[in-house]
Short mmCIF file of C-alpha atoms and ligand atoms in Angstrom, two decimals:
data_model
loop_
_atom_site.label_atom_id
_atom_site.label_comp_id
_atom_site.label_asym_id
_atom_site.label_seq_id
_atom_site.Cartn_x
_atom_site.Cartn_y
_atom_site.Cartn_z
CA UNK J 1 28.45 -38.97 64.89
CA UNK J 2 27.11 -42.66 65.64
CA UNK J 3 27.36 -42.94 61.24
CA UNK J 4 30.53 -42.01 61.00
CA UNK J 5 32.80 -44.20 63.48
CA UNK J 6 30.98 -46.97 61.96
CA UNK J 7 32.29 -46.04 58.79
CA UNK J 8 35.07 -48.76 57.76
CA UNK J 9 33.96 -51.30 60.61
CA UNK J 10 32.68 -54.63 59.42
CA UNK J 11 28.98 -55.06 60.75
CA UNK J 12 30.84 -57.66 63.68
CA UNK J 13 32.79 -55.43 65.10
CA UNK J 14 30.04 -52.64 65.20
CA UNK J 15 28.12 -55.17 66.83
CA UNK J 16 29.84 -55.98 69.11
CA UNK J 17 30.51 -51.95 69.91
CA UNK J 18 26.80 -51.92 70.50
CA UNK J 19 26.83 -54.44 72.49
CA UNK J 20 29.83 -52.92 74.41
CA UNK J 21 27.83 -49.64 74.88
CA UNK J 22 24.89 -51.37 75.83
CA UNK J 23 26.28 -53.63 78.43
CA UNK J 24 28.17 -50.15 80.26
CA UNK J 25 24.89 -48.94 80.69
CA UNK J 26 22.33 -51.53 81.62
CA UNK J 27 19.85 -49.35 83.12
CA UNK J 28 19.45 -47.29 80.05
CA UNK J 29 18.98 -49.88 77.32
CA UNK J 30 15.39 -49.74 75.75
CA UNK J 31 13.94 -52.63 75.00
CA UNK J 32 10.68 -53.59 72.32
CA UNK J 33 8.32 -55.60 75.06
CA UNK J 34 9.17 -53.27 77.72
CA UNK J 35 9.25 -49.28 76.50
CA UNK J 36 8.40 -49.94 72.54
CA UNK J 37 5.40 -52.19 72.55
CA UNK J 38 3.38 -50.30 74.64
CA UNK J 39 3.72 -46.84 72.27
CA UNK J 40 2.85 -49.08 69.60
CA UNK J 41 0.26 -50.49 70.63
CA UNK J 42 -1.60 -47.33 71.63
CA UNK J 43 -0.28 -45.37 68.50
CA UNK J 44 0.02 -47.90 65.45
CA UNK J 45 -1.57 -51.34 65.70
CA UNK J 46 -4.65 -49.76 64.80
CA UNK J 47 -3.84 -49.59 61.29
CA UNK J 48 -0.21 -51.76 61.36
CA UNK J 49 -1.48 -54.62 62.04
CA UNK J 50 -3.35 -57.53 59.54
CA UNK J 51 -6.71 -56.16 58.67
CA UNK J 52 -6.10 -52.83 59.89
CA UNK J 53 -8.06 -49.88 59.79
CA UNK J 54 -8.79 -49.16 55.51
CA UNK J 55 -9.05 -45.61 56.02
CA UNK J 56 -10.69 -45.15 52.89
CA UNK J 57 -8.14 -46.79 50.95
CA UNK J 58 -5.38 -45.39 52.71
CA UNK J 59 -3.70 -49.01 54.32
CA UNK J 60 -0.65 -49.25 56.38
CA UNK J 61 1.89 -51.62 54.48
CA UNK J 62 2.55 -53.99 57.28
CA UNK J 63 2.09 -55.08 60.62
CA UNK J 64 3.63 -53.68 63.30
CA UNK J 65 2.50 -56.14 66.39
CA UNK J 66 5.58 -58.43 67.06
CA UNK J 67 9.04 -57.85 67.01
CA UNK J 68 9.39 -59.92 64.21
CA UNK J 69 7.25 -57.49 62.52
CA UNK J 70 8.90 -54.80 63.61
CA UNK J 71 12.37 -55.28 63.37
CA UNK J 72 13.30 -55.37 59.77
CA UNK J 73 11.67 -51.25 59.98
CA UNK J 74 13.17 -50.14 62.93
CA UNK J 75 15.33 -47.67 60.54
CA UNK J 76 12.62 -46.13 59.05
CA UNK J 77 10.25 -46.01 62.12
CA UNK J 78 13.44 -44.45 63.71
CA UNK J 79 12.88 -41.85 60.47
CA UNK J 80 9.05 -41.58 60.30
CA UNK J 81 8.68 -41.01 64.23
CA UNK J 82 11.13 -38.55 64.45
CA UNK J 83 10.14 -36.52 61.74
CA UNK J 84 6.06 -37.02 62.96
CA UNK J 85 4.99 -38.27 59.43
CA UNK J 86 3.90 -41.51 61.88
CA UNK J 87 1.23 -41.35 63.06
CA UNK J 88 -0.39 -39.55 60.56
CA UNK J 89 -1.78 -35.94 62.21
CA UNK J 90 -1.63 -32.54 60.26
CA UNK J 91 -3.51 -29.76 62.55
CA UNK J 92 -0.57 -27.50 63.93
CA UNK J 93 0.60 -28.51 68.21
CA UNK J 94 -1.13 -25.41 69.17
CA UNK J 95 -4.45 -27.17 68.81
CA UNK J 96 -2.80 -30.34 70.69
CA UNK J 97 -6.01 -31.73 72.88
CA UNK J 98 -8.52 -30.07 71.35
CA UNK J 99 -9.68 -32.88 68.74
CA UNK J 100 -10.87 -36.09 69.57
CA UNK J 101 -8.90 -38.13 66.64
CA UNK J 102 -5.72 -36.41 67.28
CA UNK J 103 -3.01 -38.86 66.82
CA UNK J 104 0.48 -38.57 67.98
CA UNK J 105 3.54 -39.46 70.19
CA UNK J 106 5.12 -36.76 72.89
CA UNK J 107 9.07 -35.74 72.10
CA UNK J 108 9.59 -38.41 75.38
CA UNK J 109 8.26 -40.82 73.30
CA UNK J 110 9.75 -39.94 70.27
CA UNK J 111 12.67 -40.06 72.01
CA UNK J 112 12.23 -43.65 73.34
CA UNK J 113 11.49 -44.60 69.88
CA UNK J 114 14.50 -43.59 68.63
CA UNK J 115 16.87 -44.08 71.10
CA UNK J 116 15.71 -48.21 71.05
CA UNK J 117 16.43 -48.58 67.39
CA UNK J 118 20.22 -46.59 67.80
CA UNK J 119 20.91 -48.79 70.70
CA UNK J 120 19.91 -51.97 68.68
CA UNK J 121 16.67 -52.28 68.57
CA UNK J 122 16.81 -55.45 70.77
CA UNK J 123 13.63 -57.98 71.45
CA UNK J 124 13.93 -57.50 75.91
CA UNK J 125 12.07 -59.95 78.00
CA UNK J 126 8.80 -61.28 76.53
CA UNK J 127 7.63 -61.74 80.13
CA UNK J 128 7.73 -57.69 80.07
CA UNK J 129 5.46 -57.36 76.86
CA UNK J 130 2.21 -55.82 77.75
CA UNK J 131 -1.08 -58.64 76.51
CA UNK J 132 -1.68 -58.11 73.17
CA UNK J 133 -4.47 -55.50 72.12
CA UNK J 134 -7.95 -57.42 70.97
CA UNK J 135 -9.48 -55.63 68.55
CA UNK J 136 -13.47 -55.71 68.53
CA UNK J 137 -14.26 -57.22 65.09
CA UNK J 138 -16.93 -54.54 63.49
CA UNK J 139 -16.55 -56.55 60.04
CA UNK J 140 -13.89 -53.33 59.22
CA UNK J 141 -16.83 -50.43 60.10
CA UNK J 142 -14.84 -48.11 61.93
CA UNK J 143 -17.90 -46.66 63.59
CA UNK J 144 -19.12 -49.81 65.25
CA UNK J 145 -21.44 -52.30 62.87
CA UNK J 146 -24.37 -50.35 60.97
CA UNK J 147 -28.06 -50.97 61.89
CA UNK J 148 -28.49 -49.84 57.84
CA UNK J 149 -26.40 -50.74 55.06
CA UNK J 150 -27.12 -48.95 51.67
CA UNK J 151 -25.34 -49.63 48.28
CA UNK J 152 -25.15 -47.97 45.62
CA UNK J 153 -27.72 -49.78 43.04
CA UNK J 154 -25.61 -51.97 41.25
CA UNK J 155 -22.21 -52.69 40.78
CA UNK J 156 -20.75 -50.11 38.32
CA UNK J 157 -17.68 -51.15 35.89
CA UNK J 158 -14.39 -48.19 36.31
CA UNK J 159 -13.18 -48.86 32.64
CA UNK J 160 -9.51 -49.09 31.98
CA UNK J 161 -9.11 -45.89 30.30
CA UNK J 162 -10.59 -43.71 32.99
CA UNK J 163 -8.39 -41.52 34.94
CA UNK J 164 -10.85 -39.21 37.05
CA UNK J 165 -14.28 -39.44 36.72
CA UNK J 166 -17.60 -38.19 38.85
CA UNK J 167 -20.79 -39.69 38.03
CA UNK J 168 -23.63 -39.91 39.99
CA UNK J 169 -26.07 -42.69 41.45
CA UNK J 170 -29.04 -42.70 43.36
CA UNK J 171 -30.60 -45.58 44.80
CA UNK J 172 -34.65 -46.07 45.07
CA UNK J 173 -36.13 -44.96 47.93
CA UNK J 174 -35.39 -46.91 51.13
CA UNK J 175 -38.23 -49.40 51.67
CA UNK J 176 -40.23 -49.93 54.80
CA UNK J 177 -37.73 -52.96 55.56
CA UNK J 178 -35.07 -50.84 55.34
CA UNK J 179 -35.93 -47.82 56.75
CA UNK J 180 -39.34 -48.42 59.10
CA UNK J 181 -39.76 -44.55 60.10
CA UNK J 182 -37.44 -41.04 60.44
CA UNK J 183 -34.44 -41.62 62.80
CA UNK J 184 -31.60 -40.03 64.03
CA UNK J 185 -28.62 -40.85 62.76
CA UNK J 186 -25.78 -41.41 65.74
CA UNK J 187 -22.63 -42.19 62.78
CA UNK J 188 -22.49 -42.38 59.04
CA UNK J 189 -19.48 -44.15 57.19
CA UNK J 190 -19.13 -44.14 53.81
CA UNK J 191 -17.33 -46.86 52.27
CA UNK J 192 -15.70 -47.08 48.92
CA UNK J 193 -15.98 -50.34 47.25
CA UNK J 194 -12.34 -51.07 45.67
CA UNK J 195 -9.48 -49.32 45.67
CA UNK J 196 -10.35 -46.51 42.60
CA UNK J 197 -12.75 -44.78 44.76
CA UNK J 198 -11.32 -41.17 45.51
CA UNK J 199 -14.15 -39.82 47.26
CA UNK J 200 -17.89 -39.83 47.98
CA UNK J 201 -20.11 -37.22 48.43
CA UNK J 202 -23.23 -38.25 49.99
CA UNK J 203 -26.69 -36.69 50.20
CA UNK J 204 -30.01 -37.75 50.47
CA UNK J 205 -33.39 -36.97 49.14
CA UNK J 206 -36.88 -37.15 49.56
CA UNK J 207 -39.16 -37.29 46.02
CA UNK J 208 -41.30 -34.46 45.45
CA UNK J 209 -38.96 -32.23 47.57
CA UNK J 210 -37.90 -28.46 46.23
CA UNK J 211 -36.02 -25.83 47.22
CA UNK J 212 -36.17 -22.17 46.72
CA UNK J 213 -34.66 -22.86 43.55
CA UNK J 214 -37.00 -25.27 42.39
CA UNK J 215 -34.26 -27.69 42.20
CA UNK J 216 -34.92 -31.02 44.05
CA UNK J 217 -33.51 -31.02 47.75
CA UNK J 218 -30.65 -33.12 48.69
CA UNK J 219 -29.60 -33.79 52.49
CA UNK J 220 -26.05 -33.27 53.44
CA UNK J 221 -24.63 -36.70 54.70
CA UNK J 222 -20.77 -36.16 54.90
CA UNK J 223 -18.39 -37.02 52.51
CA UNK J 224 -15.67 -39.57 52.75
CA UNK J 225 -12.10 -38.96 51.05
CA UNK J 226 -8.55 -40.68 51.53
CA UNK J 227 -7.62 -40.41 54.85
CA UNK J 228 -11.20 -39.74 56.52
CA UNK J 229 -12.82 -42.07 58.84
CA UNK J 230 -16.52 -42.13 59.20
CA UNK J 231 -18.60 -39.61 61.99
CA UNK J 232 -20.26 -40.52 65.38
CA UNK J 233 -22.30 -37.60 66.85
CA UNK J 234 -22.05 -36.80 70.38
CA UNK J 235 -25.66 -38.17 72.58
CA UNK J 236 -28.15 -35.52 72.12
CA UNK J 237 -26.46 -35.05 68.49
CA UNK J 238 -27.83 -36.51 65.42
CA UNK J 239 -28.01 -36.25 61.33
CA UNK J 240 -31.99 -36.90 60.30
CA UNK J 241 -32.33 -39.28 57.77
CA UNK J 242 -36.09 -39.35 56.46
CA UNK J 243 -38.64 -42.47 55.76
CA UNK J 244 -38.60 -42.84 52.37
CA UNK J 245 -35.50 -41.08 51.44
CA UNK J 246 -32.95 -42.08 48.33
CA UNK J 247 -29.46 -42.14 48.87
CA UNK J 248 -27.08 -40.23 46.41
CA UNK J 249 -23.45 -41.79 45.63
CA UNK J 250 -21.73 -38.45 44.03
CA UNK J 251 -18.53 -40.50 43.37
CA UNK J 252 -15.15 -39.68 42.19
CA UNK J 253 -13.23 -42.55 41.10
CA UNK J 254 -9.47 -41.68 40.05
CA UNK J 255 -6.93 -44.40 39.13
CA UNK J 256 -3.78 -44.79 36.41
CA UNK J 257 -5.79 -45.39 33.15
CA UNK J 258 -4.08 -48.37 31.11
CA UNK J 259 -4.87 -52.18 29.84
CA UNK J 260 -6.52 -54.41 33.09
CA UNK J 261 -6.81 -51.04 35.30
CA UNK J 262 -10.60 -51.00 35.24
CA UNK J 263 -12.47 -52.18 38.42
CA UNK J 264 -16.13 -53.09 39.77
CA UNK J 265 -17.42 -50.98 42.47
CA UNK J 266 -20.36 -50.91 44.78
CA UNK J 267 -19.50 -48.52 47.27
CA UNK J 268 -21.62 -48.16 50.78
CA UNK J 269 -22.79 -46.59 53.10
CA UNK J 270 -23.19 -47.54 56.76
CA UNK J 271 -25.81 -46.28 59.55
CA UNK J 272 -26.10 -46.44 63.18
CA UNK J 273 -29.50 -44.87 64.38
CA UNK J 274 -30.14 -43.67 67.73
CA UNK J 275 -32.65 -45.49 69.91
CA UNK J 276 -35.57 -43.46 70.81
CA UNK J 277 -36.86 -45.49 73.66
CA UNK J 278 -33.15 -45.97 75.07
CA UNK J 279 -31.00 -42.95 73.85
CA UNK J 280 -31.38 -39.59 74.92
CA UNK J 281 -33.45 -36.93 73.06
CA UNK J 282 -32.15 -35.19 70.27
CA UNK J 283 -31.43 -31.74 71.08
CA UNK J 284 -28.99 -30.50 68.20
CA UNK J 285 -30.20 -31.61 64.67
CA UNK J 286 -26.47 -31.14 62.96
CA UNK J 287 -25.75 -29.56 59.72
CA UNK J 288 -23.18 -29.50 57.21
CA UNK J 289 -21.95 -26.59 55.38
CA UNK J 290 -19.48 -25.69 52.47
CA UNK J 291 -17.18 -22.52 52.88
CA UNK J 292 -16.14 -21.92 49.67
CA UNK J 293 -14.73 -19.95 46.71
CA UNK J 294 -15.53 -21.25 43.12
CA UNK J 295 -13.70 -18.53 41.74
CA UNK J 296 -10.05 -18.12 42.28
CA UNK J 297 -7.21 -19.00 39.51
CA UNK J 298 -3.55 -19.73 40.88
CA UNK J 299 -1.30 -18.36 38.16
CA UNK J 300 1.42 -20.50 37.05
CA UNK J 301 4.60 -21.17 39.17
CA UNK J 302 3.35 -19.56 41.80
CA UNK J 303 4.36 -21.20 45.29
CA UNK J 304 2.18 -19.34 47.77
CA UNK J 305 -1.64 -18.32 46.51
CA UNK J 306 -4.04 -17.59 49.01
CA UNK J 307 -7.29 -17.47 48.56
CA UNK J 308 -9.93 -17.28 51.05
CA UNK J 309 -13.67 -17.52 52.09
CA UNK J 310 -16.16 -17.60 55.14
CA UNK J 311 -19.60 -17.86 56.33
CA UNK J 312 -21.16 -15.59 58.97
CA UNK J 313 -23.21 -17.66 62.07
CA UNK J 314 -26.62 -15.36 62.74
CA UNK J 315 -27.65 -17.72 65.80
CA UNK J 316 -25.37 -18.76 68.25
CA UNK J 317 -23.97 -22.09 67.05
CA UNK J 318 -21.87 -24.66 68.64
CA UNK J 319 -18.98 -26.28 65.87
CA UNK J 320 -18.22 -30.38 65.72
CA UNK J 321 -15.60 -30.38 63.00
CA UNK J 322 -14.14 -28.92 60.44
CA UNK J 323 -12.48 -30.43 57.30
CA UNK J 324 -10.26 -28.39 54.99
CA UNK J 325 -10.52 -30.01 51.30
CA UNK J 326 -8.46 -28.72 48.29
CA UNK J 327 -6.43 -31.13 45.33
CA UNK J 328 -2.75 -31.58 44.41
CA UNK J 329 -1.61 -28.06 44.97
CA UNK J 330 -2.70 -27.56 47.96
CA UNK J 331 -0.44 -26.21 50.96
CA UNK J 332 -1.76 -24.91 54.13
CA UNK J 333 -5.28 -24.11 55.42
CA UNK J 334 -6.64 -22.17 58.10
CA UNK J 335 -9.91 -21.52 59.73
CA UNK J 336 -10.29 -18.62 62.27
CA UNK J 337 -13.39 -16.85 63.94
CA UNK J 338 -14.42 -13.57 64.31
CA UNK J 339 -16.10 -12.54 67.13
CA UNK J 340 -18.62 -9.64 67.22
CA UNK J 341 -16.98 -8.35 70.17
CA UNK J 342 -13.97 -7.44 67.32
CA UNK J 343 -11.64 -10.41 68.84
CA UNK J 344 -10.57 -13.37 66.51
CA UNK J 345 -8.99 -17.17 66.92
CA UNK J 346 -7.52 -19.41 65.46
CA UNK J 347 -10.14 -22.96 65.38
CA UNK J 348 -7.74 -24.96 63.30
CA UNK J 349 -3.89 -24.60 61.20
CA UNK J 350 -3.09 -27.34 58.97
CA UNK J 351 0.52 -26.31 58.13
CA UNK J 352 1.03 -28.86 55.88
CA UNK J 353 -2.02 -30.13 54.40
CA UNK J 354 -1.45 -33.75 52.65
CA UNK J 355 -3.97 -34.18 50.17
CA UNK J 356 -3.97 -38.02 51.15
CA UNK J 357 -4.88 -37.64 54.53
CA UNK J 358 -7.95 -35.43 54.50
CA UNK J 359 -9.21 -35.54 57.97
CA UNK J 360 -11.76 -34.03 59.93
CA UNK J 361 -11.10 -32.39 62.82
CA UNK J 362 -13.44 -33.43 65.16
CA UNK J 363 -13.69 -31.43 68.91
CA UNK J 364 -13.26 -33.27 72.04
CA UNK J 365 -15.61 -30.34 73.42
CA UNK J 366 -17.69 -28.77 70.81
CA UNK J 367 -16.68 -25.46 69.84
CA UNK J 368 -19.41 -22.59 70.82
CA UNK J 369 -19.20 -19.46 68.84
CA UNK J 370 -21.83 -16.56 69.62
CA UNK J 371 -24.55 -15.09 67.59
CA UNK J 372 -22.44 -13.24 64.63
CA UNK J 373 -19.57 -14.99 64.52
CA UNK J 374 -18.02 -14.96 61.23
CA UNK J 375 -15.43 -17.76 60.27
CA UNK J 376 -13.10 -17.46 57.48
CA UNK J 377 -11.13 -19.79 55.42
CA UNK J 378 -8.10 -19.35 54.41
CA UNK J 379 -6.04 -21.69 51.68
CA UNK J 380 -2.46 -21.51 50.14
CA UNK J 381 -1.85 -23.44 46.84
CA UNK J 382 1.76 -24.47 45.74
CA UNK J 383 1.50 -24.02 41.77
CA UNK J 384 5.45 -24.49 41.26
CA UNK J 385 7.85 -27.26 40.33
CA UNK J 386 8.69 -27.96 43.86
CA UNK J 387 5.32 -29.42 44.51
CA UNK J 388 6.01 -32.81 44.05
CA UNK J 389 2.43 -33.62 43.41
CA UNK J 390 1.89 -30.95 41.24
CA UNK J 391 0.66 -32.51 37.76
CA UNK J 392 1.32 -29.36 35.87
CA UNK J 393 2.74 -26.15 36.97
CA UNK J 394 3.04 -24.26 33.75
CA UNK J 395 -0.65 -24.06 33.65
CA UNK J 396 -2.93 -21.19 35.58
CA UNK J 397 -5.54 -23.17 37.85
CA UNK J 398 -8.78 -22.81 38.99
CA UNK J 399 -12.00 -24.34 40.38
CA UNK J 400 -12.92 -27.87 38.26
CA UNK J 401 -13.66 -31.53 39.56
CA UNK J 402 -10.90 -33.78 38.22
CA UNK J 403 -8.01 -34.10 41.08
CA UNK J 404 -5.64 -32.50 38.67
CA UNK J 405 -7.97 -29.14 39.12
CA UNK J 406 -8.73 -27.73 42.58
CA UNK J 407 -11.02 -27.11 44.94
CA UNK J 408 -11.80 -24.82 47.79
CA UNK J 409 -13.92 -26.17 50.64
CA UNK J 410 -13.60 -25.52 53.95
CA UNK J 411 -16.44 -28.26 55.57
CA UNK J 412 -18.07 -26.85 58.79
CA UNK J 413 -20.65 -29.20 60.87
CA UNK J 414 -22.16 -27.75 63.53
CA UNK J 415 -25.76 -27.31 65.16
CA UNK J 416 -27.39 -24.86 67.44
CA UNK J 417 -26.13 -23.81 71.02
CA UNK J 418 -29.49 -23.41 72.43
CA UNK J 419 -30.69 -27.10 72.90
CA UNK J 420 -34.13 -27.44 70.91
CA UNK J 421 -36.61 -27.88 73.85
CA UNK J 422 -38.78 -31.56 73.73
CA UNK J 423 -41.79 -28.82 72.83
CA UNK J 424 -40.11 -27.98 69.09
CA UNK J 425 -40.51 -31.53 68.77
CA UNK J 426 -37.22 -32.24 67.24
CA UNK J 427 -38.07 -35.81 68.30
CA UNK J 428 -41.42 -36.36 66.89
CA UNK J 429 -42.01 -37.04 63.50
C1 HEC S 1 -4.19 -44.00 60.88
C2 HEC S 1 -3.45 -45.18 60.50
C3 HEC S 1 -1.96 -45.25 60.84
C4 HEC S 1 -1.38 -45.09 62.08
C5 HEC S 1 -2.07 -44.78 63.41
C6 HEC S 1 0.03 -45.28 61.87
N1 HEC S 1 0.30 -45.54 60.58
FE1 HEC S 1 2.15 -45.87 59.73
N2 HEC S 1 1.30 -45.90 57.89
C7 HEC S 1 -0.04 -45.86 57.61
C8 HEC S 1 -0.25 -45.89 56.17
C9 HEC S 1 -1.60 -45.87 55.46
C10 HEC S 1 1.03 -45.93 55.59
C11 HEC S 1 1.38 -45.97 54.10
C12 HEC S 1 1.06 -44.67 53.42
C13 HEC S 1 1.93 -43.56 53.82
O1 HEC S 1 3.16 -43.69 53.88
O2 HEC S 1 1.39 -42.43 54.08
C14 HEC S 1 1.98 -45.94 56.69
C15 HEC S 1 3.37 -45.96 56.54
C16 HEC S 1 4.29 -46.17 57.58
C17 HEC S 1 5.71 -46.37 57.41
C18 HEC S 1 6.45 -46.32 56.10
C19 HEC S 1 6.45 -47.64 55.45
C20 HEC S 1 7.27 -47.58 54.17
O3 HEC S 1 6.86 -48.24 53.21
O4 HEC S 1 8.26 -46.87 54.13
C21 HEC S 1 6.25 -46.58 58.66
C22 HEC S 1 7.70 -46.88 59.00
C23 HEC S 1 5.15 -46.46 59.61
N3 HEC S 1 3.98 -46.22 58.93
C24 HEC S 1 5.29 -46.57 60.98
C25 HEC S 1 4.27 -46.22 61.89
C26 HEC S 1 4.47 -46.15 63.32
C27 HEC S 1 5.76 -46.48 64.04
C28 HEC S 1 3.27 -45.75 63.85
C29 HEC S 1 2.96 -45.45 65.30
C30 HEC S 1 3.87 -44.59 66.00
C31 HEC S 1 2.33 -45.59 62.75
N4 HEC S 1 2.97 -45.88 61.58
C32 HEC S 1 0.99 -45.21 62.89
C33 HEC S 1 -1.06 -45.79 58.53
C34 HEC S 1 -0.90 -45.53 59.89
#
């Protein structure tokens, strides 16, 4: 409506209609300091601002703090609010409050939003701008500065003519200086190094150490991949990382090969330790798990392929997060519980997963689930043309490392229900 009786007017005299429309209906008019600033600065200065969260290479463009800033994108704000790509959040609304980093803006909001930049999208009063937000500088750790930073051992060269590639390094064991005894981790935060790092896998290990297998043990510490932040446990929650353990980098750098493209990176890892003197006890030792299925093929051109997987709880277990993971083609993921008492529900619907934004659903309240739960997995993979980010859809496509294959891993950390009593001597070592 608004588009079309501008059509034919020269920009003054639609002006000046604004204006007119504006002026009938003082009340009414929106303005940035008063009704804009304050949504952004609680939804999108985080990131839009100079030196904004790097969420693992994912960086907003610009800064969204002034109305200088703001004002030249008020049309596609207008575009990205209304449509909820901004801010970025994938989990479906029927899980709205349940996760700690949700992000988003109510429809009222929304509504503000939009209704400021098709009335204008005029500066208001500065005397009614809320005080600028201070951000606390952490030197860009997202989970507060590390008492432990490990990098990978040297600087390692991402030559121009790679396009994926995983290759692993492991650093010595952690000295005495770095790591005086066992502690409990309270957040990890892996940090890529330049802007070719995909993801990292990290793990670490303790020489000497086997498992059933006879293959040397490696300790689950999280993962990082575009769109993650890093993880701080809950008090009374913590990750173990040994005395004397080595750190494994499983990286996965991806870029466009060509001439110039190859980088340096030292990617890192930061630690925050719990303080055994000042910080509660450790009651829950967490644990990460992999629900997966290695074995599926999507055939060609096909737009909806589930496939599915899911791990069965034998003691009762209380769930922090959960993290879908798949590549290019995939769609929609789902993870839902089944009870022993025959009822099911639904933990978690990403309806539109974005392979760029990988997050981790972390509860506000940590999810119980009794003895003999069983939680599936469930995936759908768009192998057609209309997947704009499918590299190749004439081609069947299965399990395989490189982003242009796929993957099938529903993450799951969690730790016992019953809290480990001071007598199992979670906290001596
Ligand atoms: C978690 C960090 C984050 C938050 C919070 C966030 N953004 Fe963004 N935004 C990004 C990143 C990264 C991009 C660029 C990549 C992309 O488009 O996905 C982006 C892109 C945009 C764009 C598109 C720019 C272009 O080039 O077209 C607009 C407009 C935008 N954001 C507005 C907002 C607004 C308004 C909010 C708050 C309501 C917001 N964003 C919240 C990270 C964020």
């Amino acid at each position: 409506m608004f588009k079309k009786c501008m059509g034919g007017m020269s920009v003054l005299s639609a002006l000046v209609m604004i204006g007119a429309v504006a002026d009938a209906a003082p009340k009414e008019r929106l303005t940035f300091t008063k009704d804009i600033m304050p949504i952004f600065q609680e939804n999108c200065v985080r990131c839009h601002r100079a030196g904004g969260d790097n969420i693992s290479g994912m960086v907003a463009p610009m800064s969204l703090e002034t109305f200088q800033e703001v004002r030249p994108w008020a049309k596609a704000i207008a575009k990205v609010v209304s449509s909820k790509k901004m801010p970025p959040w994938f989990a479906d609304e029927k899980t709205h409050g349940v996760f700690s980093n949700e992000r988003g803006l109510t429809d009222q909001e929304i509504g503000v939003v939009v209704s400021w930049t098709q009335t204008g999208a005029v500066r208001g009063n500065p005397k009614d701008a809320p005080a600028p937000v201070i951000f606390q500088s952490s030197n860009g750790w997202l989970t507060g500065e590390p008492d432990l930073i490990v990098r990978m051992p040297e600087p390692y060269f991402v030559a121009d003519d790679v396009e994926d590639l995983y290759v692993d390094f492991v650093t010595e064991p952690l000295t005495d200086e770095q790591l005086p005894e066992t502690v409990w981790l309270r957040s990890i935060e892996w940090r890529g190094d330049s802007d070719v790092v995909h993801h990292i896998v990290g793990a670490a290990s303790i020489d000497g150490e086997k498992g059933e297998s006879g293959l040397p043990t490696r300790y689950s510490l999280g993962s990082i991949a575009p769109g993650e932040e890093g993880t701080n446990y809950p008090e009374g929650y913590g990750l173990l990382l040994r005395k004397g353990s080595r750190i494994h980098f499983n990286m996965h750098y991806h870029k466009e090969p060509g001439a110039g493209s190859g980088q340096f990176d030292q990617s890192m890892v930061g630690f925050r330790f719990w303080d055994k003197n000042k910080d509660p006890e450790i009651t829950h030792p967490v644990e990460r798990s992999k629900i997966m299925n290695t074995s599926f093929e999507i055939p060609p051109g096909q737009p909806n392929w589930e496939v599915g997987a899911s791990k069965t709880f034998n003691v009762g277990t209380t769930i922090l997060s959960l993290h879908p993971h798949m590549h290019m083609r995939g769609k929609d993921a789902e993870y839902i519980a089944f009870y022993p008492d025959g009822t099911q529900e639904t933990l978690v619907t990403v309806p539109n997963y974005d392979f760029n934004w990988q997050l981790d659903y972390f509860y506000n309240e940590p999810k119980r689930v009794p003895a003999g739960t069983r939680v599936e997995f469930t995936v759908h993979y768009d192998n057609s043309a209309d997947n704009e980010y499918n590299p190749d859809h004439t081609i069947p496509m299965g399990w395989g490392n490189p982003t242009t294959s796929e993957m099938m891993i529903g993450y799951i950390s969690y730790t016992n229900t019953e809290p480990l009593a001071p007598s199992e001597g979670p906290n001596d070592f």
